[in-house]
PDB file of C-alpha atoms in Angstrom:
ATOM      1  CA  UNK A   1      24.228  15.364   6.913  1.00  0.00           C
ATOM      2  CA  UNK A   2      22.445  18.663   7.464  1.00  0.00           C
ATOM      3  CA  UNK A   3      23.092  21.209  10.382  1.00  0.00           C
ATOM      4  CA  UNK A   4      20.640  23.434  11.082  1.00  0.00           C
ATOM      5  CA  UNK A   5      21.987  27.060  12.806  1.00  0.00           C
ATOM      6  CA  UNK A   6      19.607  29.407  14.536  1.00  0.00           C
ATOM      7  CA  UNK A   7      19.831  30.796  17.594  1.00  0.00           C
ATOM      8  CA  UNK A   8      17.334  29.870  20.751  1.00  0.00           C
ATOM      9  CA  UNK A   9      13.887  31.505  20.905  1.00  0.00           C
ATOM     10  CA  UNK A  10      14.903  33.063  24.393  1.00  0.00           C
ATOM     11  CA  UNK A  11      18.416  34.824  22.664  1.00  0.00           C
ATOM     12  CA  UNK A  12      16.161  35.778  20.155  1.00  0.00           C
ATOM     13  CA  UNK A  13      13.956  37.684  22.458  1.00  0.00           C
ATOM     14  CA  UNK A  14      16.123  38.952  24.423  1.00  0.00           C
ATOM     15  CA  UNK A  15      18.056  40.553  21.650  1.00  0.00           C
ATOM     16  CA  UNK A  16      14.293  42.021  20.335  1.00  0.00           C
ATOM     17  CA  UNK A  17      13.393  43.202  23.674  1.00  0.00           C
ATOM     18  CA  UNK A  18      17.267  45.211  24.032  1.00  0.00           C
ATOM     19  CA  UNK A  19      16.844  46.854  20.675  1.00  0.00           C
ATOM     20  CA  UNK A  20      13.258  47.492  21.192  1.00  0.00           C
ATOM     21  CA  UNK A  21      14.412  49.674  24.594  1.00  0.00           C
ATOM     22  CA  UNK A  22      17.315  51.566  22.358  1.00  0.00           C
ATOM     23  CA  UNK A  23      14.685  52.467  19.985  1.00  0.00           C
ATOM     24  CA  UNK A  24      16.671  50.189  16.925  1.00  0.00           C
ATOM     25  CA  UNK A  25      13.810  47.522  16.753  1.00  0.00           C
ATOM     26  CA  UNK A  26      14.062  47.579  12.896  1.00  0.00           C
ATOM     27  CA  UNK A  27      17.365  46.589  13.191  1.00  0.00           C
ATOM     28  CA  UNK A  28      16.414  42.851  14.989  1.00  0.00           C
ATOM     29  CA  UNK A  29      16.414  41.070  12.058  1.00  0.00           C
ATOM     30  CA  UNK A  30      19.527  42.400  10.350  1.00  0.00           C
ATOM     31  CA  UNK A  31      21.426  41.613  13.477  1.00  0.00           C
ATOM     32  CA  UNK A  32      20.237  37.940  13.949  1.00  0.00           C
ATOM     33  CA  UNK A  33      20.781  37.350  10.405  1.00  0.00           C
ATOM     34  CA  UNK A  34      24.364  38.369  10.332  1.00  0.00           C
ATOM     35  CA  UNK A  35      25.234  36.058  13.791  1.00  0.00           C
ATOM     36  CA  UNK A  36      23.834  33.559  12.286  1.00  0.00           C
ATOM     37  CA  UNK A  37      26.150  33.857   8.530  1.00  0.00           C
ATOM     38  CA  UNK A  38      28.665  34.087  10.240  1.00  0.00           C
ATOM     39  CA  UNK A  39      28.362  31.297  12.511  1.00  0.00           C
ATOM     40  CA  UNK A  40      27.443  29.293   9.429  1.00  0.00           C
ATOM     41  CA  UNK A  41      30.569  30.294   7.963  1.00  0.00           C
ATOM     42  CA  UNK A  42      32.549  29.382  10.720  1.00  0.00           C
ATOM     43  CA  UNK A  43      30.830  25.999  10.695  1.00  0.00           C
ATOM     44  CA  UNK A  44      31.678  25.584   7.160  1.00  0.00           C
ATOM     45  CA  UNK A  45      35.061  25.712   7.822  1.00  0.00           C
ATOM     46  CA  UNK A  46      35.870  24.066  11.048  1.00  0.00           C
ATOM     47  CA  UNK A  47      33.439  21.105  10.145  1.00  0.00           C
ATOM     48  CA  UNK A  48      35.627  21.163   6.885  1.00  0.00           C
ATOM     49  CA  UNK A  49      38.895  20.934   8.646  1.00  0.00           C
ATOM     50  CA  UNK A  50      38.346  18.893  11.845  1.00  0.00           C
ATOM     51  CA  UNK A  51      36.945  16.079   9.185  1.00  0.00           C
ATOM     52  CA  UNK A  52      40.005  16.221   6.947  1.00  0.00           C
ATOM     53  CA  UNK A  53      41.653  16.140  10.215  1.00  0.00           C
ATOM     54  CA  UNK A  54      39.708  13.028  11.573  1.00  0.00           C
ATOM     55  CA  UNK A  55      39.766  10.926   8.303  1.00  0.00           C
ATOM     56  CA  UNK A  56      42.497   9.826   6.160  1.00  0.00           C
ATOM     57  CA  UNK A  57      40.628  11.514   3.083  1.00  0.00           C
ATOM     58  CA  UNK A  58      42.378  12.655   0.599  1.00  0.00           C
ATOM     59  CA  UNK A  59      42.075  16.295  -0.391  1.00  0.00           C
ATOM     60  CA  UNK A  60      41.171  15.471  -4.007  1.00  0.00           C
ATOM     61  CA  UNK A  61      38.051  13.114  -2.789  1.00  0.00           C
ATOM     62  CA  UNK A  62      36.991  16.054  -0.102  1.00  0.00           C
ATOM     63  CA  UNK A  63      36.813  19.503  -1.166  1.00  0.00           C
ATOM     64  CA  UNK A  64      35.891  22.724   0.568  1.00  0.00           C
ATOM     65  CA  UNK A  65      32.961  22.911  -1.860  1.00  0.00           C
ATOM     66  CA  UNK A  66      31.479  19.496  -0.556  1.00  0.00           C
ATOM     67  CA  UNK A  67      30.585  21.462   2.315  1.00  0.00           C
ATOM     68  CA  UNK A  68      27.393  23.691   1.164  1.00  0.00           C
ATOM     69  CA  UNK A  69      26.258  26.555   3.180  1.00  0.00           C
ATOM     70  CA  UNK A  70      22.582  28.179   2.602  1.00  0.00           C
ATOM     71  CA  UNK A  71      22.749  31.762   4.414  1.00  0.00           C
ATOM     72  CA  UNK A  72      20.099  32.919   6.510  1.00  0.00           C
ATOM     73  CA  UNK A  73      17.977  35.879   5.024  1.00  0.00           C
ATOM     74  CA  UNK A  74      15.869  38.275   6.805  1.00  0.00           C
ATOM     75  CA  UNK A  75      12.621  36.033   5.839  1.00  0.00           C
ATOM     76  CA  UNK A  76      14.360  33.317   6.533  1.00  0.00           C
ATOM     77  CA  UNK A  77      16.408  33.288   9.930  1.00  0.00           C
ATOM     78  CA  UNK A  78      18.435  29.754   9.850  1.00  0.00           C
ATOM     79  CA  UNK A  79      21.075  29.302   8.079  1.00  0.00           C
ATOM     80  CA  UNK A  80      21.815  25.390   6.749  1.00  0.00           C
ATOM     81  CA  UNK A  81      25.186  23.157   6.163  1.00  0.00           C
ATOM     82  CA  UNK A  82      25.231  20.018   4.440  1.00  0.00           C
ATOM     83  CA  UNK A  83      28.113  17.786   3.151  1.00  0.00           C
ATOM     84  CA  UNK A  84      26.534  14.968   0.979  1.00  0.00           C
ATOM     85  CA  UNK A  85      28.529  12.576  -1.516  1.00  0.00           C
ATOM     86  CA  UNK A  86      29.676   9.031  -2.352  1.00  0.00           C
ATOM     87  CA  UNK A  87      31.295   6.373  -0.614  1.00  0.00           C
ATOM     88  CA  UNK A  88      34.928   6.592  -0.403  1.00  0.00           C
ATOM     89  CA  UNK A  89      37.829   3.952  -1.345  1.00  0.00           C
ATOM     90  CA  UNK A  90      39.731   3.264   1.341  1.00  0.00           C
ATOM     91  CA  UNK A  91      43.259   4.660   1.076  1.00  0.00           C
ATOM     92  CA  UNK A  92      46.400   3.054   0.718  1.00  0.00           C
ATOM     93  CA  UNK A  93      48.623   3.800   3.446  1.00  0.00           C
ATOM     94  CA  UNK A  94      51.139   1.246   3.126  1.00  0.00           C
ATOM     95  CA  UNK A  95      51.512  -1.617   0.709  1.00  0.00           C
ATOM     96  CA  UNK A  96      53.456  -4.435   0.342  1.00  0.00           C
ATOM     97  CA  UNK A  97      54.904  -7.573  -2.097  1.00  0.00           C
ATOM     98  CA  UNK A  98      51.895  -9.390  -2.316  1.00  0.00           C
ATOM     99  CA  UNK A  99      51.990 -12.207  -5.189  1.00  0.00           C
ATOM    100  CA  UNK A 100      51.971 -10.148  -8.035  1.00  0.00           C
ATOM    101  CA  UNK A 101      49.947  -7.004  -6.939  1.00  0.00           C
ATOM    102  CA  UNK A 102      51.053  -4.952  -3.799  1.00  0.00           C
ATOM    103  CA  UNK A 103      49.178  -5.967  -0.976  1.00  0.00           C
ATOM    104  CA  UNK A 104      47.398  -3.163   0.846  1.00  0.00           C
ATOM    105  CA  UNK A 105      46.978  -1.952   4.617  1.00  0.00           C
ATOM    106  CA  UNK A 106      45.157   0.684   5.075  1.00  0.00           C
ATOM    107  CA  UNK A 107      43.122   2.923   7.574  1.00  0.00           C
ATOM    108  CA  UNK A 108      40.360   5.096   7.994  1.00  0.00           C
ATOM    109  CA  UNK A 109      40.872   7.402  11.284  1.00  0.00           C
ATOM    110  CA  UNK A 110      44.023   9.391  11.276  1.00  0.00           C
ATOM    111  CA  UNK A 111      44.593   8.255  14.612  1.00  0.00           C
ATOM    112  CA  UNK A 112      44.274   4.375  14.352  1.00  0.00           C
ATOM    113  CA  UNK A 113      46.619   2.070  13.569  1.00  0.00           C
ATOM    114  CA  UNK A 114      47.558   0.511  10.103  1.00  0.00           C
ATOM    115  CA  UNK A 115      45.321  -2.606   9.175  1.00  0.00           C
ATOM    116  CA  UNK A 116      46.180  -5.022   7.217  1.00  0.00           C
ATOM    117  CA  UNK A 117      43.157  -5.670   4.401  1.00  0.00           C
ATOM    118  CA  UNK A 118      42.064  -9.636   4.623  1.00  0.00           C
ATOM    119  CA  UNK A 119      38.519 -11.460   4.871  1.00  0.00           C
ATOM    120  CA  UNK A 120      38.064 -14.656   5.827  1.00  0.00           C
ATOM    121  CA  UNK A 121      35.707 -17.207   3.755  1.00  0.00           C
ATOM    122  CA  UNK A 122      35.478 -20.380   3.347  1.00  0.00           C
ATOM    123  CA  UNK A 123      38.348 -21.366   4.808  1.00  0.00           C
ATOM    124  CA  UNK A 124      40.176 -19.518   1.963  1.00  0.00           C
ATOM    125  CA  UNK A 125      41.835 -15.886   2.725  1.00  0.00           C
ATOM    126  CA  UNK A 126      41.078 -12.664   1.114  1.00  0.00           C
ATOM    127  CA  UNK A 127      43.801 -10.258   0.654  1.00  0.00           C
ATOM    128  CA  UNK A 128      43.534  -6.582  -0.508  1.00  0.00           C
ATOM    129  CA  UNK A 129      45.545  -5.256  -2.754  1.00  0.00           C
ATOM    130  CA  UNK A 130      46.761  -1.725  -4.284  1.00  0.00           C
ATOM    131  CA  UNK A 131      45.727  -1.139  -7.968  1.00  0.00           C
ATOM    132  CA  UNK A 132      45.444   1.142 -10.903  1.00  0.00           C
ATOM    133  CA  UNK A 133      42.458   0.734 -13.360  1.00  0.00           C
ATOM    134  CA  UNK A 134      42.478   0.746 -17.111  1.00  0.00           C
ATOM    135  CA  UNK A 135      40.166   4.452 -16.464  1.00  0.00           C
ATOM    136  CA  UNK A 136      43.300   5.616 -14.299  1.00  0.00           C
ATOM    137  CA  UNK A 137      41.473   5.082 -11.014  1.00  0.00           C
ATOM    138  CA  UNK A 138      43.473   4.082  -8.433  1.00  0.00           C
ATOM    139  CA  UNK A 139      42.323   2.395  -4.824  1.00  0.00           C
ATOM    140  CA  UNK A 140      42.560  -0.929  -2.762  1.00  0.00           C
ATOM    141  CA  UNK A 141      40.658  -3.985  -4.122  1.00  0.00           C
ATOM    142  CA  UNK A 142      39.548  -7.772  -3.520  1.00  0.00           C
ATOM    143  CA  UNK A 143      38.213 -10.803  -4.360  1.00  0.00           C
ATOM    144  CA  UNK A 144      34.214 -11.102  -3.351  1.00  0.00           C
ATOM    145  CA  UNK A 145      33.463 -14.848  -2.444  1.00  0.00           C
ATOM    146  CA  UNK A 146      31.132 -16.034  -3.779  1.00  0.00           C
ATOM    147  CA  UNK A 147      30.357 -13.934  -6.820  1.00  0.00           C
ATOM    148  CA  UNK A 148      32.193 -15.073 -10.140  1.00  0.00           C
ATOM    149  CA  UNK A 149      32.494 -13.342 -13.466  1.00  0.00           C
ATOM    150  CA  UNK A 150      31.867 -14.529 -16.952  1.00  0.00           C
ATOM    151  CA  UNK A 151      35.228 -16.640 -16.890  1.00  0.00           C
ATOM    152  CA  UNK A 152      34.537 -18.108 -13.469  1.00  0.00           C
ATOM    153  CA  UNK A 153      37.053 -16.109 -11.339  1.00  0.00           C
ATOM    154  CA  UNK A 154      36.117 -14.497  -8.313  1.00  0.00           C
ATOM    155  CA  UNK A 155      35.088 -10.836  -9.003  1.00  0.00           C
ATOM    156  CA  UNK A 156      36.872  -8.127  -7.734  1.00  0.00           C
ATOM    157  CA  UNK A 157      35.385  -5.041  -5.595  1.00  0.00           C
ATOM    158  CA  UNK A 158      36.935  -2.335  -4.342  1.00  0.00           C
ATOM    159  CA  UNK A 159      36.709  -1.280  -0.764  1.00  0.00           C
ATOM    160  CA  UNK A 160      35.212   1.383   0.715  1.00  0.00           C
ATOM    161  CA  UNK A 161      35.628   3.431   3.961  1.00  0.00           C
ATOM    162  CA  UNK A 162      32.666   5.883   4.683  1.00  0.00           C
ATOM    163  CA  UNK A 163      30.495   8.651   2.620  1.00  0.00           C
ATOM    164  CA  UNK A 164      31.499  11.992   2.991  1.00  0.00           C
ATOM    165  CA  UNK A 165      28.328  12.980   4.739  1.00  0.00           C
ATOM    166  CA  UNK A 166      28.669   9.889   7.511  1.00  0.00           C
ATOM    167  CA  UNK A 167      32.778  11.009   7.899  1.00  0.00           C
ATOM    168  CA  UNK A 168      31.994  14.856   8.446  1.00  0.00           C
ATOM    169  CA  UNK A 169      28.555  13.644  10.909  1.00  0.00           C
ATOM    170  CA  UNK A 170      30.527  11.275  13.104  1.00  0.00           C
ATOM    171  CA  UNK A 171      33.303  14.627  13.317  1.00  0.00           C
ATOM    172  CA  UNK A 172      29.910  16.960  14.001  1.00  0.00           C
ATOM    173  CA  UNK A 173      29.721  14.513  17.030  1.00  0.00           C
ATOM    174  CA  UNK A 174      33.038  13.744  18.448  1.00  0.00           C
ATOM    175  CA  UNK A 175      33.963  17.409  18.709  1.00  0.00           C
ATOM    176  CA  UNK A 176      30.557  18.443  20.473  1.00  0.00           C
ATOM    177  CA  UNK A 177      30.561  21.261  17.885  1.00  0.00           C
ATOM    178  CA  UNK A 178      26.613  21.926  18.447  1.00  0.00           C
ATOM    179  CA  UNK A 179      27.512  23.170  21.696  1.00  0.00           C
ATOM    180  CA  UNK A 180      30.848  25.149  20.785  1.00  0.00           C
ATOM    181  CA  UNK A 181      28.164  26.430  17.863  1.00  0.00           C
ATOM    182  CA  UNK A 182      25.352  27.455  19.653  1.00  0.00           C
ATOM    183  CA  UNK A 183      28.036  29.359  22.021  1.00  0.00           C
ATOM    184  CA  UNK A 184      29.203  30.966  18.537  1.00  0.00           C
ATOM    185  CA  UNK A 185      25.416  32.887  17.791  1.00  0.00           C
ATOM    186  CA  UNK A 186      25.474  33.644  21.590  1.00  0.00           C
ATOM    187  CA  UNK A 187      28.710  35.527  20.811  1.00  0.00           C
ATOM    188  CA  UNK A 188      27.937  37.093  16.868  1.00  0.00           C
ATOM    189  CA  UNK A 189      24.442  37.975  18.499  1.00  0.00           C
ATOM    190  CA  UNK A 190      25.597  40.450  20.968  1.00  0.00           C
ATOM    191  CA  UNK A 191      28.697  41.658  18.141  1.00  0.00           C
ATOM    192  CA  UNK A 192      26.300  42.950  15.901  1.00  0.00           C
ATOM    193  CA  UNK A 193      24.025  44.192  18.683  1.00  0.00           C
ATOM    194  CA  UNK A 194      26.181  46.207  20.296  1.00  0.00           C
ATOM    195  CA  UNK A 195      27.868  47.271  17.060  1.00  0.00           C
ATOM    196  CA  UNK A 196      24.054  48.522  16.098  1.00  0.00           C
ATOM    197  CA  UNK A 197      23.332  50.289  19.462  1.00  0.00           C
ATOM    198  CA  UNK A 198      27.100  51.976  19.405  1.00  0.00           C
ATOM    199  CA  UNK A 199      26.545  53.534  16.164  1.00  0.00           C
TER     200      UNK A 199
END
């Protein structure tokens, strides 16, 4: 996932064309590069929050530093964000007596309700369950159907919610934030502006 900041051509030139009249047209670049960092950096950090918000992700599996900014220079006037990364395990977030592992429900948006884990196949049922590896990972697992290892059990899989890039997209989305960022610019834009014509 990659957001691109830069302001609009037309809030471009009307920012040249008022610093051009105050006699500060050198300045043009400086001040569009600076409304755009710190838009970016306000990006960073709201697209950081509202997704840790959204998603039950746990703060070990998505960290600030997933969240890459690339400032704008004066050669250069966009500034980038980007969140790339695995898929994540679904997390536990209750479990349950289930035979002798702890069954799992789980789910992904803070706001949904609890599922509980099962696939049907073949007429048999598929329950998930809570476990710790020998490595020390721990997540929520089951059976695949169909696919059997060396000693002709079922294998096991664990399951998996949504990439880091796809959780903090689908958050770029449901909060409108292009709008709410292109408003941001708009507002660092004529900041720095008037902070260059004042002194």
């Amino acid at each position: 996932m990659i957001v691109h900041i830069a302001p609009y051509e037309a809030s471009y030139q009307a920012i040249e064309e008022r610093l051009k009249e105050m006699g500060k047209s050198s300045e043009v670049k400086s001040v569009i590069q600076k409304a755009i960092n710190e838009t970016a950096k306000e990006t960073k950090e709201r697209l950081y929050k509202e997704t840790r918000s959204d998603y039950t992700i746990k703060a070990s599996n998505f960290k600030k530093s997933d969240v890459k900014k690339t400032s704008a220079t004066k050669s250069r006037l966009e500034a980038t964000i980007q969140v790339t990364g695995r898929m994540l395990g679904v997390k536990a977030y209750k479990t349950r007596k289930n035979g002798k592992r702890k069954g799992a429900q789980a789910k992904i948006l803070t706001s949904s309700a609890i599922k509980e884990l099962t696939l049907e196949s073949g007429g048999k049922t598929y329950k998930a369950f809570n476990a710790r590896m020998r490595s020390g990972h721990e997540g929520i697992f089951r059976r695949i159907p169909g696919r059997r290892n060396k000693k002709g059990k079922e294998k096991i899989g664990e399951i998996m919610s949504i990439a880091k890039a796809q959780a903090a997209g689908k958050t770029y989305e449901r909060h409108e934030m292009y709008a709410e960022l292109q408003e941001e610019v708009g507002y660092q834009l004529l900041k720095h502006m008037n902070a260059v014509i004042g002194g």
